[in-house]
XYZ file of C-alpha atoms in Angstrom:
779
model
C 60.341 96.519 112.728
C 57.243 94.483 113.556
C 55.574 95.120 116.892
C 55.952 92.193 119.228
C 55.315 92.060 122.938
C 54.961 89.496 125.657
C 54.598 85.831 124.727
C 55.710 86.223 121.113
C 58.489 84.171 119.511
C 60.429 87.175 118.280
C 63.648 86.415 116.443
C 66.728 87.719 118.201
C 67.531 91.218 117.010
C 71.206 90.824 117.941
C 71.646 87.897 115.567
C 71.734 90.169 112.529
C 75.099 91.549 113.559
C 76.396 88.176 114.722
C 75.728 86.297 111.499
C 77.034 89.131 109.322
C 80.334 89.361 111.183
C 79.496 92.692 112.790
C 79.685 91.443 116.367
C 82.300 93.168 118.495
C 84.011 90.684 120.768
C 86.934 91.328 123.040
C 89.630 90.468 120.528
C 88.023 92.915 118.068
C 88.912 95.782 120.408
C 92.282 97.419 119.761
C 93.807 100.632 121.097
C 96.464 102.854 119.560
C 99.946 101.853 120.659
C 98.884 98.596 122.244
C 101.393 95.877 122.999
C 100.891 92.215 123.804
C 101.175 90.111 126.931
C 102.116 86.472 127.273
C 101.703 84.728 130.626
C 104.369 82.149 131.390
C 102.741 79.168 133.111
C 104.107 76.655 135.541
C 104.738 73.196 134.037
C 104.568 71.700 137.539
C 101.513 70.988 139.668
C 103.454 71.776 142.834
C 106.939 73.226 143.131
C 109.023 75.821 144.934
C 110.495 78.554 142.786
C 114.131 78.557 143.831
C 115.088 81.293 141.374
C 113.908 82.959 138.198
C 116.202 84.607 135.668
C 114.516 86.980 133.208
C 117.676 88.696 131.951
C 117.752 86.979 128.580
C 114.046 87.614 128.071
C 114.477 91.337 128.572
C 117.145 91.409 125.855
C 114.923 89.831 123.187
C 114.149 92.401 120.463
C 110.738 93.958 120.823
C 110.352 93.178 124.522
C 109.025 96.045 126.627
C 108.866 94.435 130.029
C 109.109 91.191 131.978
C 107.408 91.059 135.364
C 107.707 88.435 138.062
C 105.757 87.874 141.238
C 108.338 89.911 143.126
C 107.728 92.881 140.815
C 103.978 92.708 141.280
C 104.324 92.362 145.031
C 106.723 95.309 145.184
C 104.125 97.440 143.403
C 101.733 96.837 146.292
C 99.087 94.833 144.470
C 96.835 92.724 146.652
C 95.997 89.056 146.227
C 92.940 87.663 144.474
C 90.107 87.604 147.042
C 87.391 85.026 147.637
C 83.903 86.459 148.134
C 82.278 83.062 148.630
C 83.641 82.278 152.087
C 81.291 80.067 154.129
C 81.359 79.116 157.823
C 82.470 75.774 159.173
C 79.964 73.598 161.009
C 81.476 74.634 164.325
C 80.909 78.304 163.511
C 84.546 79.106 162.792
C 85.523 81.041 159.690
C 87.350 79.293 156.903
C 90.828 80.552 156.142
C 91.460 81.982 152.674
C 94.910 81.208 151.272
C 96.759 83.925 149.373
C 96.548 83.873 145.593
C 99.020 86.356 144.115
C 98.570 87.766 140.634
C 101.886 86.119 139.742
C 103.333 83.292 141.829
C 106.108 84.426 144.156
C 107.764 81.404 145.748
C 105.488 78.415 145.099
C 103.308 77.180 142.231
C 100.299 75.048 143.062
C 98.806 73.851 139.787
C 99.892 73.372 136.204
C 99.049 76.760 134.695
C 99.903 78.941 137.692
C 101.400 82.183 136.345
C 105.155 82.576 136.827
C 105.870 85.716 134.772
C 104.231 88.290 132.525
C 106.090 89.068 129.312
C 105.046 92.098 127.250
C 106.271 92.746 123.733
C 105.557 94.782 120.644
C 104.118 91.598 119.187
C 102.703 88.428 120.699
C 105.334 86.423 118.834
C 108.116 88.400 120.496
C 106.538 87.911 123.918
C 106.262 84.154 123.340
C 109.859 83.939 122.164
C 111.090 85.854 125.179
C 109.102 83.668 127.569
C 110.993 80.632 126.284
C 114.286 82.189 127.418
C 113.177 82.645 131.032
C 115.044 80.261 133.304
C 113.027 79.097 136.299
C 114.732 76.807 138.779
C 111.928 74.680 140.227
C 112.099 72.308 143.172
C 109.265 69.878 142.310
C 107.090 68.734 145.193
C 104.517 65.949 145.507
C 101.032 66.809 144.276
C 97.506 65.562 144.867
C 94.727 65.846 142.292
C 92.230 63.246 143.495
C 89.174 64.779 145.138
C 88.545 62.243 147.872
C 92.187 61.214 148.064
C 93.127 64.741 149.107
C 91.704 63.970 152.577
C 94.061 61.072 153.165
C 96.484 61.513 156.023
C 99.492 60.920 153.790
C 98.290 63.090 150.884
C 100.603 65.941 149.791
C 99.576 69.215 151.423
C 98.450 72.077 149.202
C 98.518 74.607 152.053
C 100.362 74.128 155.367
C 97.465 75.510 157.429
C 94.886 73.151 155.857
C 95.448 69.787 157.498
C 94.416 66.884 155.278
C 93.763 69.578 152.656
C 90.456 70.449 154.302
C 89.273 73.893 153.243
C 85.835 73.881 154.854
C 83.575 71.544 156.846
C 80.000 72.735 156.238
C 76.548 71.414 156.995
C 72.888 72.196 156.316
C 69.723 70.768 157.815
C 68.670 68.974 160.991
C 71.105 66.145 161.562
C 69.298 64.759 164.617
C 65.890 64.726 162.905
C 67.431 63.085 159.850
C 69.050 60.352 161.927
C 65.754 59.757 163.725
C 63.896 59.418 160.435
C 66.441 56.921 159.163
C 65.909 54.767 162.267
C 62.207 54.535 161.392
C 62.817 53.647 157.739
C 61.598 50.370 156.271
C 64.282 50.629 153.608
C 67.420 52.706 153.066
C 68.604 53.317 149.532
C 72.172 54.450 148.964
C 74.256 55.450 145.988
C 77.865 56.531 145.597
C 78.631 58.674 142.601
C 81.040 61.105 141.044
C 79.968 64.387 139.508
C 82.774 64.688 137.003
C 84.948 67.754 136.547
C 84.210 69.704 133.381
C 85.840 72.599 131.531
C 83.410 75.398 130.515
C 84.897 75.857 127.019
C 83.039 78.987 125.998
C 83.297 79.622 122.268
C 85.059 82.924 122.968
C 87.935 82.620 125.461
C 88.297 85.219 128.207
C 90.915 87.771 127.148
C 91.724 91.232 128.484
C 92.962 94.594 127.243
C 94.249 96.971 129.901
C 94.878 100.705 129.631
C 95.952 103.390 132.084
C 95.440 107.129 131.724
C 98.111 108.666 133.934
C 96.620 112.154 133.727
C 93.318 110.919 135.129
C 94.887 108.176 137.252
C 92.296 105.847 135.753
C 92.412 102.278 134.496
C 90.259 100.835 131.727
C 89.795 97.101 131.340
C 88.180 95.569 128.270
C 87.235 91.959 128.923
C 84.754 89.265 127.946
C 82.640 88.984 131.068
C 79.222 88.309 132.572
C 79.113 91.775 134.093
C 81.755 94.399 134.781
C 80.692 95.767 138.154
C 81.820 92.785 140.229
C 85.115 92.718 138.362
C 85.559 96.481 138.857
C 84.909 96.313 142.581
C 87.287 93.429 143.185
C 90.184 94.676 141.086
C 89.907 98.288 142.228
C 89.399 97.785 145.946
C 91.089 94.478 146.724
C 93.982 94.421 144.275
C 94.932 97.998 143.322
C 93.491 99.632 146.458
C 91.912 102.500 144.526
C 88.333 103.805 144.419
C 85.976 101.960 142.076
C 85.669 105.156 140.062
C 89.337 104.747 139.128
C 88.573 101.677 137.037
C 86.257 101.397 134.045
C 85.325 97.901 132.842
C 83.975 97.508 129.314
C 82.446 94.339 127.894
C 81.232 94.077 124.304
C 79.566 91.083 122.733
C 80.337 87.884 124.612
C 80.701 84.435 123.105
C 79.491 82.381 126.049
C 80.255 82.409 129.744
C 78.457 79.589 131.606
C 79.400 81.077 135.000
C 83.125 81.048 134.265
C 83.202 84.744 133.233
C 81.342 86.179 136.243
C 84.407 87.051 138.275
C 87.924 88.493 137.867
C 91.069 86.516 137.107
C 94.752 87.257 137.788
C 95.371 88.070 134.125
C 92.966 91.024 134.287
C 94.968 92.658 137.037
C 98.142 91.625 135.226
C 97.427 93.570 132.043
C 96.364 96.634 134.051
C 99.553 96.461 136.105
C 101.652 96.158 132.947
C 99.778 98.993 131.226
C 100.499 101.317 134.126
C 104.154 100.277 134.286
C 104.739 100.632 130.539
C 102.394 103.567 129.900
C 100.852 101.682 126.974
C 97.761 99.560 126.472
C 98.480 95.855 127.015
C 96.424 93.135 125.340
C 96.152 89.459 126.285
C 94.331 87.040 124.019
C 94.494 83.485 125.380
C 94.658 80.413 123.230
C 92.574 77.335 123.955
C 95.371 75.759 125.986
C 95.305 78.774 128.293
C 91.566 78.311 128.692
C 91.865 74.629 129.575
C 94.611 75.324 132.102
C 93.413 78.510 133.795
C 89.667 79.004 133.383
C 87.785 77.906 136.460
C 86.477 74.371 136.102
C 83.087 73.070 137.160
C 81.510 70.272 139.265
C 84.072 67.706 140.627
C 82.209 66.247 143.584
C 82.404 62.791 145.150
C 79.073 62.109 146.795
C 77.264 59.512 148.866
C 73.519 59.829 149.178
C 71.121 57.868 151.357
C 67.335 57.935 151.104
C 65.088 56.683 153.897
C 61.767 55.185 152.702
C 58.755 53.833 154.599
C 56.931 50.586 153.819
C 54.625 52.347 151.329
C 57.432 53.868 149.285
C 57.097 57.334 150.807
C 60.321 59.282 151.269
C 61.177 60.135 154.862
C 64.600 61.738 154.866
C 67.750 62.326 152.852
C 71.350 62.225 154.028
C 74.179 63.479 151.814
C 77.957 63.429 152.166
C 79.885 65.494 149.602
C 83.596 65.945 149.038
C 83.921 68.993 146.792
C 87.159 69.768 144.981
C 87.919 73.499 145.210
C 91.258 73.385 143.402
C 94.557 74.919 144.494
C 93.085 78.335 145.341
C 89.665 79.533 146.393
C 88.059 81.086 143.339
C 85.717 84.057 143.718
C 82.615 82.047 144.661
C 84.291 78.638 144.917
C 83.258 77.511 148.431
C 79.753 78.938 147.954
C 78.927 76.661 145.006
C 78.704 73.213 146.689
C 77.251 74.731 149.870
C 74.775 77.617 149.871
C 74.353 77.726 146.080
C 73.132 74.180 145.622
C 72.575 72.333 148.880
C 68.930 73.321 149.411
C 68.032 71.791 146.064
C 68.730 68.300 147.415
C 65.100 68.337 148.500
C 64.030 68.087 144.849
C 60.310 68.089 144.054
C 59.570 65.625 146.839
C 58.088 65.773 150.307
C 60.726 65.030 152.922
C 60.457 65.375 156.682
C 64.178 65.820 157.268
C 67.399 66.389 155.374
C 71.050 66.790 156.219
C 73.839 67.742 153.829
C 77.465 67.573 154.890
C 80.096 69.109 152.617
C 83.861 68.835 152.890
C 85.620 71.271 150.585
C 89.157 70.201 149.751
C 92.246 71.712 148.177
C 94.039 69.904 145.362
C 96.825 70.828 142.970
C 94.366 71.595 140.170
C 92.759 74.650 138.597
C 90.274 76.414 140.892
C 86.653 75.256 140.705
C 83.728 77.675 140.614
C 80.327 78.260 139.036
C 79.411 76.280 135.936
C 75.936 76.407 134.400
C 73.638 75.709 137.337
C 76.350 76.209 139.981
C 75.700 73.521 142.570
C 72.080 72.850 141.704
C 72.721 70.330 138.872
C 75.043 68.439 141.204
C 72.283 68.222 143.810
C 69.613 67.197 141.334
C 71.835 64.546 139.798
C 72.233 62.842 143.170
C 68.529 63.080 144.044
C 67.291 61.728 140.726
C 69.814 58.895 140.674
C 68.759 57.943 144.210
C 65.090 58.033 143.280
C 65.733 55.876 140.228
C 67.640 53.294 142.261
C 64.823 53.352 144.825
C 62.270 52.857 142.062
C 64.046 49.712 140.909
C 64.787 48.272 144.344
C 61.272 48.824 145.708
C 59.662 47.571 142.515
C 57.469 50.666 142.268
C 59.038 51.864 139.050
C 60.274 55.358 138.135
C 56.829 56.843 137.504
C 54.881 55.543 140.488
C 57.556 56.277 143.092
C 57.713 59.889 141.945
C 53.941 60.270 141.926
C 53.755 59.058 145.515
C 56.280 61.623 146.679
C 55.620 64.785 144.645
C 54.786 67.926 146.568
C 51.213 68.711 145.391
C 50.173 72.137 144.061
C 47.762 72.450 146.982
C 50.733 72.548 149.374
C 52.180 75.720 147.818
C 53.821 77.764 149.187
C 55.802 74.853 150.546
C 58.739 75.098 152.934
C 61.116 72.214 152.334
C 63.107 70.359 154.929
C 66.179 72.108 153.497
C 64.659 75.554 154.126
C 63.660 76.641 150.600
C 60.166 78.031 150.043
C 58.621 76.835 146.770
C 55.964 79.328 145.683
C 54.465 77.304 142.833
C 54.780 74.159 140.766
C 52.697 71.405 139.223
C 55.193 68.566 139.139
C 52.797 65.733 138.318
C 51.445 67.714 135.376
C 54.931 68.068 133.903
C 55.496 64.338 134.326
C 52.159 63.397 132.771
C 52.767 65.620 129.759
C 56.248 64.174 129.246
C 55.036 60.566 129.567
C 52.420 61.203 126.917
C 54.841 62.979 124.572
C 57.372 60.143 124.656
C 54.714 57.387 124.517
C 55.897 55.727 127.714
C 53.387 52.906 127.287
C 54.821 52.024 123.884
C 58.383 51.671 125.132
C 58.355 47.860 125.580
C 57.573 47.460 121.897
C 60.374 49.838 120.926
C 62.762 47.966 123.221
C 61.847 44.677 121.573
C 62.493 46.180 118.136
C 65.932 47.337 119.272
C 66.746 43.886 120.664
C 65.935 42.332 117.311
C 68.466 44.726 115.778
C 71.113 43.707 118.321
C 70.778 46.901 120.368
C 70.129 47.543 124.051
C 67.394 50.126 124.630
C 66.715 52.000 127.840
C 64.424 54.745 129.033
C 65.142 57.154 131.855
C 63.326 60.053 133.404
C 64.347 62.793 135.777
C 62.467 65.640 137.337
C 64.150 68.773 138.630
C 63.630 72.010 140.481
C 66.157 74.763 140.995
C 66.458 78.077 142.770
C 67.487 80.941 140.511
C 66.523 84.434 139.428
C 66.495 85.797 142.967
C 68.538 88.261 145.021
C 70.562 90.375 144.749
C 68.767 93.320 143.171
C 69.197 94.947 139.767
C 68.713 98.470 138.429
C 67.498 99.710 135.046
C 67.410 103.157 133.480
C 65.204 104.239 130.564
C 66.286 107.401 128.742
C 64.367 109.251 126.021
C 66.922 110.706 123.623
C 66.291 113.947 121.681
C 66.635 112.121 118.342
C 63.672 109.891 119.152
C 65.472 106.801 120.463
C 64.953 105.125 123.813
C 68.076 103.890 125.574
C 67.666 101.099 128.113
C 70.589 100.673 130.506
C 70.728 97.463 132.526
C 73.500 96.221 134.791
C 73.476 92.594 133.731
C 75.364 91.332 130.727
C 74.279 89.207 127.795
C 76.675 86.425 126.922
C 74.532 84.819 124.258
C 71.071 84.565 125.827
C 69.282 87.280 123.834
C 68.889 90.010 126.458
C 68.438 92.741 123.890
C 65.433 91.048 122.330
C 63.756 90.170 125.632
C 64.232 93.679 127.034
C 62.894 95.234 123.836
C 59.816 93.059 124.164
C 59.273 94.339 127.696
C 59.651 97.964 126.606
C 57.312 97.397 123.670
C 54.745 95.748 125.928
C 54.900 98.350 128.705
C 55.540 101.545 126.752
C 54.360 100.723 123.216
C 57.687 101.603 121.621
C 58.777 99.880 118.422
C 61.973 97.833 118.397
C 63.721 100.103 115.888
C 63.553 102.962 118.376
C 65.015 100.969 121.294
C 68.694 100.542 122.089
C 69.753 98.259 124.942
C 73.047 99.259 126.542
C 75.079 96.894 128.701
C 78.693 96.338 129.528
C 80.188 99.709 130.480
C 80.608 100.575 134.135
C 81.063 104.277 133.301
C 77.691 104.409 131.536
C 75.837 102.063 133.865
C 76.180 103.153 137.461
C 75.017 99.938 139.077
C 74.868 96.302 138.092
C 74.955 92.797 139.449
C 75.885 91.000 136.250
C 74.434 87.844 134.759
C 74.417 84.541 136.593
C 71.856 82.271 138.149
C 69.316 82.844 135.342
C 68.503 86.285 136.682
C 68.536 88.567 133.633
C 64.809 88.569 132.893
C 63.469 87.708 136.328
C 65.456 90.465 138.055
C 66.729 92.806 135.328
C 63.360 92.557 133.617
C 61.682 93.442 136.894
C 63.761 96.620 137.111
C 62.709 97.552 133.558
C 59.054 97.014 134.471
C 59.391 99.226 137.531
C 61.101 101.980 135.538
C 58.387 101.732 132.864
C 55.666 102.143 135.470
C 57.341 105.284 136.796
C 57.440 106.676 133.247
C 53.745 106.001 132.695
C 52.818 107.573 136.039
C 54.821 110.728 135.355
C 53.697 110.797 131.735
C 50.047 110.855 132.785
C 50.706 113.899 134.946
C 52.442 115.718 132.094
C 49.860 114.710 129.479
C 47.006 115.799 131.733
C 48.685 119.159 132.290
C 49.334 119.686 128.567
C 45.846 118.614 127.478
C 44.291 120.578 130.361
C 42.522 117.705 131.986
C 42.777 115.707 135.174
C 45.505 113.134 135.479
C 42.764 110.676 136.461
C 41.220 111.084 132.985
C 44.414 110.029 131.217
C 44.745 106.474 129.984
C 47.894 104.934 128.548
C 48.042 102.159 125.956
C 50.117 101.326 122.871
C 52.465 104.248 123.380
C 49.667 106.835 123.590
C 48.420 109.009 126.454
C 44.704 109.427 125.719
C 41.983 111.510 127.367
C 39.416 108.880 128.238
C 36.365 108.896 125.996
C 37.883 111.321 123.453
C 40.209 111.250 120.476
C 42.636 113.642 122.132
C 46.003 111.985 122.545
C 49.764 112.502 122.799
C 52.386 109.939 121.939
C 54.938 108.978 124.544
C 57.605 110.695 122.448
C 55.549 113.918 122.346
C 55.277 113.822 126.118
C 59.006 113.088 126.447
C 59.836 116.071 124.218
C 57.565 118.364 126.226
C 59.084 117.076 129.461
C 62.443 118.571 128.508
C 60.963 122.089 128.706
C 60.353 123.124 132.339
C 57.828 125.721 131.136
C 55.536 122.957 129.871
C 55.531 120.989 133.122
C 53.364 121.217 136.228
C 54.819 123.493 138.893
C 57.589 121.838 140.846
C 58.053 118.851 138.503
C 61.605 117.938 137.512
C 62.268 118.030 133.753
C 62.560 114.855 131.690
C 60.677 111.602 131.324
C 63.730 109.468 132.001
C 63.452 107.100 134.939
C 65.634 104.797 136.969
C 64.280 101.945 139.065
C 65.477 99.053 141.166
C 63.973 95.608 141.578
C 64.844 93.472 144.593
C 63.095 90.097 144.364
C 61.402 88.728 147.446
C 62.871 85.270 146.862
C 64.332 83.037 144.204
C 62.170 81.677 141.418
C 61.795 77.900 141.189
C 61.662 76.610 137.618
C 60.982 72.907 137.401
C 60.337 70.215 134.860
C 60.742 66.683 133.609
C 63.172 65.128 131.109
C 62.620 61.687 129.581
C 65.311 60.067 127.436
C 65.541 56.936 125.349
C 68.930 55.526 124.443
C 70.124 52.708 122.243
C 73.436 51.027 122.959
C 75.399 48.936 120.501
C 76.169 45.863 122.588
C 79.256 45.068 120.509
C 80.953 48.457 120.934
C 79.206 50.115 123.886
C 78.414 53.190 121.799
C 75.291 54.928 123.155
C 72.911 56.921 120.987
C 70.074 59.104 122.199
C 67.082 58.254 120.029
C 64.281 60.169 121.753
C 64.275 63.150 124.099
C 61.251 64.881 125.649
C 61.360 67.946 127.896
C 58.452 69.576 129.717
C 59.359 72.638 131.769
C 57.651 75.233 133.923
C 59.271 78.651 133.576
C 56.310 80.642 134.819
C 55.176 83.301 132.384
C 57.123 82.907 129.138
C 58.099 86.191 127.477
C 59.666 84.747 124.310
C 59.133 81.014 123.615
C 61.878 80.966 120.985
C 64.493 82.340 123.366
C 63.393 79.891 126.051
C 63.651 76.947 123.665
C 67.159 78.034 122.694
C 68.248 78.198 126.324
C 66.737 74.799 127.093
C 68.362 73.208 124.042
C 71.772 74.645 124.923
C 71.624 73.643 128.581
C 70.438 70.167 127.677
C 73.300 69.681 125.224
C 75.760 70.711 127.940
C 74.116 68.252 130.308
C 74.347 65.496 127.698
C 77.997 66.422 127.185
C 78.741 65.928 130.865
C 76.729 62.702 131.016
C 78.282 61.003 127.989
C 81.457 62.700 126.810
C 83.161 65.353 128.901
C 85.639 64.607 131.646
C 88.555 66.710 132.800
C 91.420 64.479 133.896
C 94.693 65.183 135.695
C 97.521 62.674 135.885
C 97.536 61.386 139.481
C 101.323 61.082 139.589
C 102.449 64.345 137.994
C 99.380 66.567 138.266
C 99.560 67.293 134.527
C 96.296 68.127 132.768
C 95.716 65.151 130.473
C 92.673 66.630 128.743
C 94.146 69.985 127.787
C 92.845 70.263 124.239
C 89.910 69.243 122.087
C 91.994 66.273 120.966
C 91.623 64.785 124.442
C 88.567 66.528 125.882
C 85.457 65.400 124.029
C 82.782 68.028 123.398
C 79.265 67.190 122.177
C 78.733 67.635 118.466
C 75.565 67.979 116.451
C 75.353 64.265 115.699
C 75.672 63.392 119.404
C 72.312 64.921 120.261
C 68.802 64.371 118.924
C 66.064 66.805 118.082
C 64.308 67.776 121.282
C 60.568 67.536 121.828
C 60.156 70.578 124.065
C 57.006 71.942 125.685
C 56.229 74.042 128.725
C 53.517 74.707 131.280
C 53.041 78.273 132.466
C 52.611 78.287 136.228
C 53.448 81.895 137.141
C 55.875 82.649 139.943
C 53.724 84.031 142.725
C 56.121 86.748 143.866
C 57.963 87.827 140.701
C 56.700 91.065 139.163
C 56.605 89.411 135.725
C 55.543 85.972 136.923
C 58.636 84.499 135.241
C 61.058 81.832 136.436
C 64.663 81.529 135.305
C 65.286 79.334 132.259
C 68.988 79.525 131.423
C 70.262 76.591 133.463
C 67.315 74.204 133.409
C 68.652 71.937 130.673
C 71.794 71.200 132.651
C 69.596 70.251 135.621
C 67.502 67.573 133.966
C 69.783 66.076 131.330
C 72.555 64.323 133.308
C 70.319 62.174 135.548
C 67.821 61.445 132.773
C 70.568 60.233 130.427
C 72.319 58.124 133.072
C 68.995 56.663 134.224
C 68.297 55.634 130.640
C 71.720 54.002 130.232
C 71.375 52.090 133.495
C 67.959 50.916 132.318
C 69.446 49.699 129.044
C 72.141 47.794 130.943
C 69.745 45.925 133.208
C 70.466 42.587 131.482
C 73.978 42.944 132.924
C 72.889 43.795 136.446
C 74.269 47.335 136.351
C 73.075 49.464 139.259
C 75.024 52.637 138.481
C 77.502 54.020 135.988
C 79.408 57.225 136.602
C 79.610 60.133 134.206
C 80.858 60.379 131.575
C 79.237 57.153 130.400
C 81.623 56.760 127.482
C 81.442 53.935 124.985
C 84.518 52.343 126.547
C 83.067 52.446 130.048
C 79.782 50.960 128.872
C 81.578 48.313 126.784
C 83.634 47.170 129.782
C 80.468 46.646 131.813
C 78.890 44.670 128.989
C 82.001 42.538 128.535
C 82.000 41.550 132.187
C 78.430 40.292 131.815
C 78.104 40.112 135.582
C 76.260 42.384 138.015
C 78.406 45.227 139.262
C 77.542 48.089 141.613
C 79.349 50.849 139.746
C 81.971 51.585 137.164
């Protein structure tokens, strides 16, 4: 294997097994004697369960067990908890409604689990589920985000009047109001951040086992880290020590935030495995995923921007109604509040800011983290507001941003929202992007499009996000007797390329070739501690732990090498995997030192054997990646079909370890952002609460011909407080793409007086605006 370290575009080592079919995903895992679970779902958005008859189901050949909510409750299992509880503005604590593993007396969204059926085969379990007779008493349902607050809206929970889950605020409301009174102009925009379904390539899935002799559960599941899942299921649901549950995750085909936390099905298969004394496997189909995976976004927002006579921003005021679904998911309330609210400041100087969030219950699937988790929602509002302000002040999208950027000389900069930006050169990113897209040549390109009967628009958006910060992470580096190095890290790759990036760090710090390095993730029995993957933290935090462990190895190795070569530790230098006596040709490889370290007789007096080390890294703050997206679109005026014809991205991710991995992450996030902007929209029927977009026939995903080639570049402005100088990169594309695309479409529709168009800006929606041929505030 070639030697590659920091800054090199190393091809992903894990791809060899993926493209040859040697990946091991959750459905590839099978245990002797396993049986199969089918989860019967509610067809109603809201209904009382008057009775449930499972007698016929139990008599179906091949059926091993049928379990209802009453059975699960009788076994003493706890409800699904919410770890993202936030305080109300008045200081009171929000109330968490119960979410049983299986519904007991009421269902609250289409897809709520009503029974677990376990059979020798999945076909038998499905057949048996069809014989279960559930007597429902249908009740009125509400699915509309803002409509849930209406006084006459159906109630999801009796204790939550007007379906209000939480009333939360951030910032200085009085200072914001005062700034607005001084404003020469107030710009406002009302928008919807549309609900989306994560749609990871690999669905969730779970395989549960129980060893009665050890009184220990094992859960195999596709996740973004097993330790959070282990803690929640063990302590909150089964009320057993964490050591009584092992969680194993193999290769993962995408997560996007949706696989961070536990789901009822995970506890369900463990419960059934213990009851039946056999492993129980659940492999969901795509319909299951649409119905029961947590969804993302779904905010209704009003933003107001106060501007002085010179076009300088004074203050921002934001009102958000955030749909949380029927139950509070693991981090649900945290996402529109603490996770994203501070990012409403953007890359601009503001004297005051106030964000007010109303979280509401609806009869829909729970809403939680989705790539960016609150920050893309914030940036979308800010960049749409700035674009409207640019047009209404006449300053234009470039000049108004230049006037309001926080300059590099102001770093570290404490925003009005309370974030502390350590670094960033926002104008530089903008300048580079303007040059790359040939901003000055756009009028000519627009004229060429007009001659071809097309509408052409250009839109830009800047962004900044907080990611790659607390909590901490731990890494272990073990030297194996056979000459391999095992690196154990508590986060979990779900497609990003962790193995490659971590190998590069080990190669750079310890001089070890890739073919001698094995990265181990995804087993809570092997890895004692882990925080999982989310918030673009794998390299910035997990990588920091690897660096710290490497430094401990070098420090101890110098002591051992000095002792073995009978010289002072101060005379030992380390480089390229060799401990060298300075100024001589005397040297020992790191593997020679590791081998000697296993023999206590070869060590300095009092030194513990072994060269293995374990280290923690607890970042001082979040990292703040930032950048600029510029998009050109062409719209067919006859059909409304938009086409992206040019796309430029300039990002700042601090020190870049692997440019190829970074480009892949940016491309993927940008495609997801384009998908939300143009195509994706999760819809429930307002009358029945049925999911109308429950398959790929009705839910439109971006395809290769929907996106262009990306012109991607980056500026390296190192993070001032991160041990590697890196900034998170995994979610950046989803930050910049939605506002840039919508800004471009609005620009193209200027002949029709369009001020705003909500996502997804589908061909039909655009066509209707064109057909009206009259100015309209929003569609």
